[in-house]
Every structure is written in C-alpha cells, then in structure tokens.
mmCIF file of C-alpha atoms in Angstrom:
data_model
loop_
_atom_site.group_PDB
_atom_site.id
_atom_site.type_symbol
_atom_site.label_atom_id
_atom_site.label_comp_id
_atom_site.label_asym_id
_atom_site.label_seq_id
_atom_site.Cartn_x
_atom_site.Cartn_y
_atom_site.Cartn_z
ATOM 1 C CA GLY A 1 0.000 0.000 0.000
ATOM 2 C CA ALA A 2 0.910 3.631 -0.217
ATOM 3 C CA VAL A 3 3.450 4.934 2.275
ATOM 4 C CA VAL A 4 3.795 8.304 3.920
ATOM 5 C CA SER A 5 6.875 9.111 5.946
ATOM 6 C CA GLN A 6 7.622 11.860 8.419
ATOM 7 C CA HIS A 7 10.943 13.204 9.510
ATOM 8 C CA PRO A 8 12.055 13.507 12.181
ATOM 9 C CA SER A 9 10.106 11.018 14.267
ATOM 10 C CA ARG A 10 11.114 12.811 17.453
ATOM 11 C CA VAL A 11 12.661 16.190 18.065
ATOM 12 C CA ILE A 12 13.577 18.132 21.153
ATOM 13 C CA CYS A 13 14.266 21.808 20.780
ATOM 14 C CA LYS A 14 14.776 24.841 22.958
ATOM 15 C CA SER A 15 12.163 27.492 23.431
ATOM 16 C CA GLY A 16 12.434 30.209 20.804
ATOM 17 C CA THR A 17 13.908 28.042 18.077
ATOM 18 C CA SER A 18 12.147 26.834 14.931
ATOM 19 C CA VAL A 19 11.571 23.240 13.939
ATOM 20 C CA LYS A 20 10.780 21.847 10.516
ATOM 21 C CA ILE A 21 8.844 18.616 10.072
ATOM 22 C CA GLU A 22 8.742 16.896 6.710
ATOM 23 C CA CYS A 23 5.945 14.764 5.329
ATOM 24 C CA ARG A 24 6.680 12.720 2.228
ATOM 25 C CA SER A 25 4.541 10.457 0.095
ATOM 26 C CA LEU A 26 6.942 7.760 -0.973
ATOM 27 C CA ASP A 27 5.201 6.004 -3.808
ATOM 28 C CA PHE A 28 2.377 8.238 -4.954
ATOM 29 C CA GLN A 29 1.689 11.839 -5.779
ATOM 30 C CA ALA A 30 -0.109 13.592 -2.970
ATOM 31 C CA THR A 31 -2.205 16.421 -4.253
ATOM 32 C CA THR A 32 -3.476 17.190 -0.780
ATOM 33 C CA MET A 33 -1.777 16.811 2.568
ATOM 34 C CA PHE A 34 -3.294 17.431 5.961
ATOM 35 C CA TRP A 35 -1.503 18.388 9.146
ATOM 36 C CA TYR A 36 -2.894 17.353 12.499
ATOM 37 C CA ARG A 37 -1.895 17.882 16.062
ATOM 38 C CA GLN A 38 -2.620 15.535 18.901
ATOM 39 C CA PHE A 39 -2.460 16.574 22.516
ATOM 40 C CA PRO A 40 -1.764 13.900 25.127
ATOM 41 C CA LYS A 41 -4.742 11.612 25.615
ATOM 42 C CA LYS A 42 -6.768 13.720 23.213
ATOM 43 C CA SER A 43 -8.063 13.300 19.702
ATOM 44 C CA LEU A 44 -6.515 14.671 16.563
ATOM 45 C CA MET A 45 -7.058 18.275 15.714
ATOM 46 C CA LEU A 46 -6.854 19.348 12.114
ATOM 47 C CA MET A 47 -4.478 22.252 11.738
ATOM 48 C CA ALA A 48 -4.398 22.912 8.026
ATOM 49 C CA THR A 49 -5.001 21.543 4.570
ATOM 50 C CA SER A 50 -2.165 21.827 2.105
ATOM 51 C CA ASN A 51 -2.620 21.612 -1.645
ATOM 52 C CA GLU A 52 0.404 21.336 -3.878
ATOM 53 C CA GLY A 53 1.410 24.673 -5.325
ATOM 54 C CA SER A 54 -1.041 26.777 -3.362
ATOM 55 C CA LYS A 55 -1.269 28.326 0.078
ATOM 56 C CA ALA A 56 -2.398 26.146 2.917
ATOM 57 C CA THR A 57 -5.853 26.564 4.365
ATOM 58 C CA TYR A 58 -5.701 26.883 8.128
ATOM 59 C CA GLU A 59 -8.388 25.894 10.572
ATOM 60 C CA GLN A 60 -9.845 28.483 12.871
ATOM 61 C CA GLY A 61 -7.602 29.196 15.814
ATOM 62 C CA VAL A 62 -4.406 27.954 14.147
ATOM 63 C CA GLU A 63 -1.824 30.685 13.701
ATOM 64 C CA LYS A 64 -0.533 30.562 10.148
ATOM 65 C CA ASP A 65 2.508 32.672 10.991
ATOM 66 C CA LYS A 66 3.479 30.254 13.712
ATOM 67 C CA PHE A 67 2.829 27.035 11.839
ATOM 68 C CA LEU A 68 4.247 27.570 8.384
ATOM 69 C CA ILE A 69 3.191 24.999 5.840
ATOM 70 C CA ASN A 70 4.774 24.551 2.454
ATOM 71 C CA HIS A 71 3.642 22.017 -0.132
ATOM 72 C CA ALA A 72 6.229 22.609 -2.808
ATOM 73 C CA SER A 73 5.931 19.333 -4.650
ATOM 74 C CA LEU A 74 3.531 16.448 -5.078
ATOM 75 C CA THR A 75 5.561 14.338 -2.670
ATOM 76 C CA LEU A 76 6.615 16.751 0.040
ATOM 77 C CA SER A 77 4.932 19.037 2.512
ATOM 78 C CA THR A 78 6.692 20.708 5.415
ATOM 79 C CA LEU A 79 5.409 22.121 8.673
ATOM 80 C CA THR A 80 7.657 24.628 10.416
ATOM 81 C CA VAL A 81 6.895 25.507 14.003
ATOM 82 C CA THR A 82 8.404 28.945 14.421
ATOM 83 C CA SER A 83 9.624 30.376 17.705
ATOM 84 C CA ALA A 84 8.537 27.231 19.486
ATOM 85 C CA HIS A 85 7.252 27.359 23.032
ATOM 86 C CA PRO A 86 6.666 24.534 25.514
ATOM 87 C CA GLU A 87 2.937 24.659 24.784
ATOM 88 C CA ASP A 88 3.751 23.668 21.195
ATOM 89 C CA SER A 89 4.978 20.327 22.482
ATOM 90 C CA SER A 90 2.724 17.784 20.882
ATOM 91 C CA PHE A 91 2.417 14.966 18.415
ATOM 92 C CA TYR A 92 2.115 16.121 14.824
ATOM 93 C CA ILE A 93 0.721 13.813 12.147
ATOM 94 C CA CYS A 94 0.422 14.385 8.442
ATOM 95 C CA SER A 95 -1.757 12.533 6.006
ATOM 96 C CA ALA A 96 -1.896 12.531 2.253
ATOM 97 C CA THR A 97 -4.425 11.833 -0.425
ATOM 98 C CA GLY A 98 -3.687 11.134 -4.045
ATOM 99 C CA LEU A 99 -5.182 12.314 -7.274
ATOM 100 C CA ALA A 100 -8.782 13.407 -7.483
ATOM 101 C CA GLY A 101 -11.110 10.474 -7.170
ATOM 102 C CA VAL A 102 -8.795 8.482 -4.923
ATOM 103 C CA LEU A 103 -10.700 7.976 -1.719
ATOM 104 C CA GLU A 104 -8.027 6.551 0.517
ATOM 105 C CA GLN A 105 -6.005 8.638 2.863
ATOM 106 C CA TYR A 106 -2.599 7.630 4.108
ATOM 107 C CA PHE A 107 -1.184 8.693 7.429
ATOM 108 C CA GLY A 108 2.387 9.367 8.384
ATOM 109 C CA PRO A 109 3.807 7.849 11.575
ATOM 110 C CA GLY A 110 3.866 11.193 13.333
ATOM 111 C CA THR A 111 6.496 13.452 14.866
ATOM 112 C CA ARG A 112 6.846 13.937 18.597
ATOM 113 C CA LEU A 113 7.924 17.525 19.322
ATOM 114 C CA THR A 114 9.156 18.469 22.757
ATOM 115 C CA VAL A 115 10.032 22.088 23.445
ATOM 116 C CA THR A 116 12.103 22.697 26.548
ATOM 117 C CA SER B 1 1.643 2.346 9.754
ATOM 118 C CA GLN B 2 -2.037 1.546 9.650
ATOM 119 C CA GLN B 3 -2.805 -1.458 11.788
ATOM 120 C CA GLY B 4 -6.510 -0.951 12.080
ATOM 121 C CA GLU B 5 -8.723 -2.510 9.502
ATOM 122 C CA GLU B 6 -12.142 -1.187 8.760
ATOM 123 C CA ASP B 7 -14.737 -3.187 6.957
ATOM 124 C CA PRO B 8 -16.440 -2.915 4.686
ATOM 125 C CA GLN B 9 -14.133 -0.791 2.550
ATOM 126 C CA ALA B 10 -17.172 0.732 0.916
ATOM 127 C CA LEU B 11 -20.819 0.773 1.867
ATOM 128 C CA SER B 12 -23.793 2.146 -0.040
ATOM 129 C CA ILE B 13 -27.224 2.316 1.578
ATOM 130 C CA GLN B 14 -30.490 4.153 1.185
ATOM 131 C CA GLU B 15 -31.227 7.266 3.162
ATOM 132 C CA GLY B 16 -32.977 6.434 6.400
ATOM 133 C CA GLU B 17 -31.304 3.060 6.814
ATOM 134 C CA ASN B 18 -28.744 2.329 9.477
ATOM 135 C CA ALA B 19 -25.069 2.056 8.554
ATOM 136 C CA THR B 20 -22.664 -0.165 10.458
ATOM 137 C CA MET B 21 -18.919 -0.076 10.051
ATOM 138 C CA ASN B 22 -16.434 -2.282 11.833
ATOM 139 C CA CYS B 23 -12.855 -1.830 12.893
ATOM 140 C CA SER B 24 -10.373 -4.445 14.048
ATOM 141 C CA TYR B 25 -6.976 -3.840 15.564
ATOM 142 C CA LYS B 26 -4.041 -5.886 16.733
ATOM 143 C CA THR B 27 -2.455 -4.382 19.821
ATOM 144 C CA SER B 28 -3.762 -3.386 23.226
ATOM 145 C CA ILE B 29 -5.231 0.086 23.393
ATOM 146 C CA ASN B 30 -6.011 2.908 25.773
ATOM 147 C CA ASN B 31 -8.826 4.191 23.640
ATOM 148 C CA LEU B 32 -10.291 3.952 20.174
ATOM 149 C CA GLN B 33 -11.527 6.898 18.176
ATOM 150 C CA TRP B 34 -13.715 7.289 15.119
ATOM 151 C CA TYR B 35 -13.183 10.057 12.616
ATOM 152 C CA ARG B 36 -15.064 11.224 9.592
ATOM 153 C CA GLN B 37 -13.649 12.764 6.469
ATOM 154 C CA ASN B 38 -15.656 14.472 3.793
ATOM 155 C CA SER B 39 -14.170 14.447 0.315
ATOM 156 C CA GLY B 40 -11.205 16.794 0.080
ATOM 157 C CA ARG B 41 -11.438 17.823 3.730
ATOM 158 C CA GLY B 42 -9.531 16.926 6.872
ATOM 159 C CA LEU B 43 -10.559 14.508 9.556
ATOM 160 C CA VAL B 44 -13.253 15.426 12.022
ATOM 161 C CA HIS B 45 -13.309 13.681 15.372
ATOM 162 C CA LEU B 46 -16.603 11.902 16.053
ATOM 163 C CA ILE B 47 -16.309 9.905 19.214
ATOM 164 C CA LEU B 48 -13.757 8.385 21.584
ATOM 165 C CA ILE B 49 -14.331 5.209 23.542
ATOM 166 C CA ARG B 50 -11.966 4.158 26.293
ATOM 167 C CA SER B 51 -10.724 0.637 26.719
ATOM 168 C CA ASN B 52 -12.840 0.141 29.841
ATOM 169 C CA GLU B 53 -16.019 1.212 28.082
ATOM 170 C CA ARG B 54 -18.206 -1.086 26.010
ATOM 171 C CA GLU B 55 -20.621 1.301 24.382
ATOM 172 C CA LYS B 56 -20.946 4.998 23.802
ATOM 173 C CA HIS B 57 -23.559 7.180 22.163
ATOM 174 C CA SER B 58 -23.451 10.583 20.563
ATOM 175 C CA GLY B 59 -26.550 11.736 18.732
ATOM 176 C CA ARG B 60 -27.191 9.272 15.913
ATOM 177 C CA LEU B 61 -23.844 7.597 16.498
ATOM 178 C CA ARG B 62 -23.358 4.474 18.549
ATOM 179 C CA VAL B 63 -19.936 2.956 19.087
ATOM 180 C CA THR B 64 -19.194 -0.382 20.666
ATOM 181 C CA LEU B 65 -15.880 -1.769 21.754
ATOM 182 C CA ASP B 66 -14.984 -5.397 22.384
ATOM 183 C CA THR B 67 -11.431 -5.546 23.671
ATOM 184 C CA SER B 68 -11.481 -9.335 23.835
ATOM 185 C CA LYS B 69 -12.057 -9.446 20.091
ATOM 186 C CA LYS B 70 -10.035 -6.304 19.454
ATOM 187 C CA SER B 71 -12.856 -4.821 17.470
ATOM 188 C CA SER B 72 -15.160 -1.834 17.422
ATOM 189 C CA SER B 73 -18.232 -0.886 15.473
ATOM 190 C CA LEU B 74 -19.704 2.444 14.495
ATOM 191 C CA LEU B 75 -23.439 2.566 13.889
ATOM 192 C CA ILE B 76 -25.073 5.559 12.261
ATOM 193 C CA THR B 77 -28.822 5.424 12.658
ATOM 194 C CA ALA B 78 -31.380 7.000 10.333
ATOM 195 C CA SER B 79 -28.704 7.886 7.804
ATOM 196 C CA ARG B 80 -28.839 11.095 5.811
ATOM 197 C CA ALA B 81 -27.303 12.047 2.489
ATOM 198 C CA ALA B 82 -24.990 14.384 4.397
ATOM 199 C CA ASP B 83 -23.481 11.368 6.174
ATOM 200 C CA THR B 84 -21.752 10.411 2.941
ATOM 201 C CA ALA B 85 -18.067 10.435 3.830
ATOM 202 C CA SER B 86 -15.140 8.215 4.719
ATOM 203 C CA TYR B 87 -14.984 6.944 8.272
ATOM 204 C CA PHE B 88 -11.748 5.990 9.998
ATOM 205 C CA CYS B 89 -11.037 4.297 13.266
ATOM 206 C CA ALA B 90 -7.862 5.080 15.140
ATOM 207 C CA THR B 91 -6.355 3.375 18.139
ATOM 208 C CA ASP B 92 -4.291 4.980 20.859
ATOM 209 C CA GLY B 93 -1.980 2.543 22.569
ATOM 210 C CA GLY B 94 -1.109 5.055 25.238
ATOM 211 C CA GLY B 95 2.534 5.182 24.276
ATOM 212 C CA ALA B 96 4.465 8.019 22.745
ATOM 213 C CA ASP B 97 3.665 7.115 19.186
ATOM 214 C CA GLY B 98 0.230 8.651 18.799
ATOM 215 C CA LEU B 99 -2.650 7.185 16.872
ATOM 216 C CA THR B 100 -2.740 4.271 14.484
ATOM 217 C CA PHE B 101 -5.321 4.638 11.761
ATOM 218 C CA GLY B 102 -7.235 2.149 9.683
ATOM 219 C CA LYS B 103 -7.756 2.519 5.975
ATOM 220 C CA GLY B 104 -11.312 3.713 6.303
ATOM 221 C CA THR B 105 -14.788 2.843 5.118
ATOM 222 C CA HIS B 106 -16.298 4.937 2.372
ATOM 223 C CA LEU B 107 -19.988 5.372 3.104
ATOM 224 C CA ILE B 108 -22.427 6.510 0.434
ATOM 225 C CA ILE B 109 -25.978 7.407 1.369
ATOM 226 C CA GLN B 110 -28.313 7.258 -1.579
ATOM 227 C CA PRO B 111 -31.106 9.856 -1.402
#
C-alpha cells in the first residue's frame, strides 16, 4: 500500500527556536496533505489543509505565521513551528491523499515535538 | 503504519437506513476513536471510547468496543445524504507514538 513518511520522528528543541517537520509520500503523488496535532490523551485536531502549489488553508484558531506549511511538490509538505514554546509540544501527524477520485487517505507515523 | 482494519471498505445504503462499520486492531489500546472525512477535507473527530467502556452514544452515532475481540463498530442510525463520507477508526496505545489509523470505510448514502 501507499506509504507516507515523516521526519524527524522525534525532536527536542529549545524554546524560541524553529523546527521543521517533513511529510513525504513515498510512492504516490499527494495532491493534498493534511496536518494534524494531537495533545496527550486527546483526539486529533486538524491544523491545516495543504494543496500542492497553493497556500495552505488553516483551521480556525491555528496561527498561520506560527505554523508555516509549504507544499512545494507532489511528494513533500513541510510544517515549520516557528519560535517554538513549551505549549507547542505535541504529536504532529500528516496525512496525504492522491489524485482526485482516490478515496483513501494515508497517514504518516507522526512526529513527537518536545520544546524545553 | 495503519494497523486498524475497517470493513467494509465501501458501503452504499439508502437514506434512512442504518449504517454499520467495523474496525479491528491488533495491539492493546487505551482508547479507540472514530473520525469522519468528507471528500477533500480533513478529519473530524466523532467519538472516543476508552478501553474500559463497552458502548458509547453521541446523537445518531453508537460505538461499541470489544477488547477481547479487538474490534469496534460504528453505527449511524437514520442515515442522511450528508453522512456520505469516509470513516476511519484510530487506536491509541497510550505510548508516545500517537494514533494508528485504519484505511477507512467509504460510506455513500443514496437519497
């Protein structure tokens, strides 16, 4: 089946620094990628929808200047957490869907971000 | 990786009928969650059931969990055309690795 990877799987950074998380579709072209955040013991929260070649659409309450999303190619989307703070510590998951008409969605393994 | 398995992969029913989707998983869990995704949109959380719960209701949704069989079901009663979407189950093992998703069931409600 289709595979989506995320890098890094875990990252620890200091408060005030920026962290970039990559989401790659390894064997298919992902026209749309979604970024989610999961708080401990909570459900996923959709942060933004990223379409290749266009600006991401952010959900209400998600700061676009803090969570920069770039979907530069059909196989790569990046999420950059800028000026990270401890409250940004979370589990970030991306998912990808293929060409129009493909119904399946493929999830990455997630990235654990810890801001100290 | 997606360890959960939903079945059926696709389901088409008439409006007003009940829709049942199943999810099986392989490892022990802390909780199991059901999500819905409309075409082209992100996931929307529907309901969470903890490992010590057997049944949970939310509006027209009813979720059951059988940890001995490592399975869960999502029942949507009195279906509506607007329920047409893909439904995913996700398990939380309680570790540091977040959720594990199934491949989803695509539900079509015929008006």
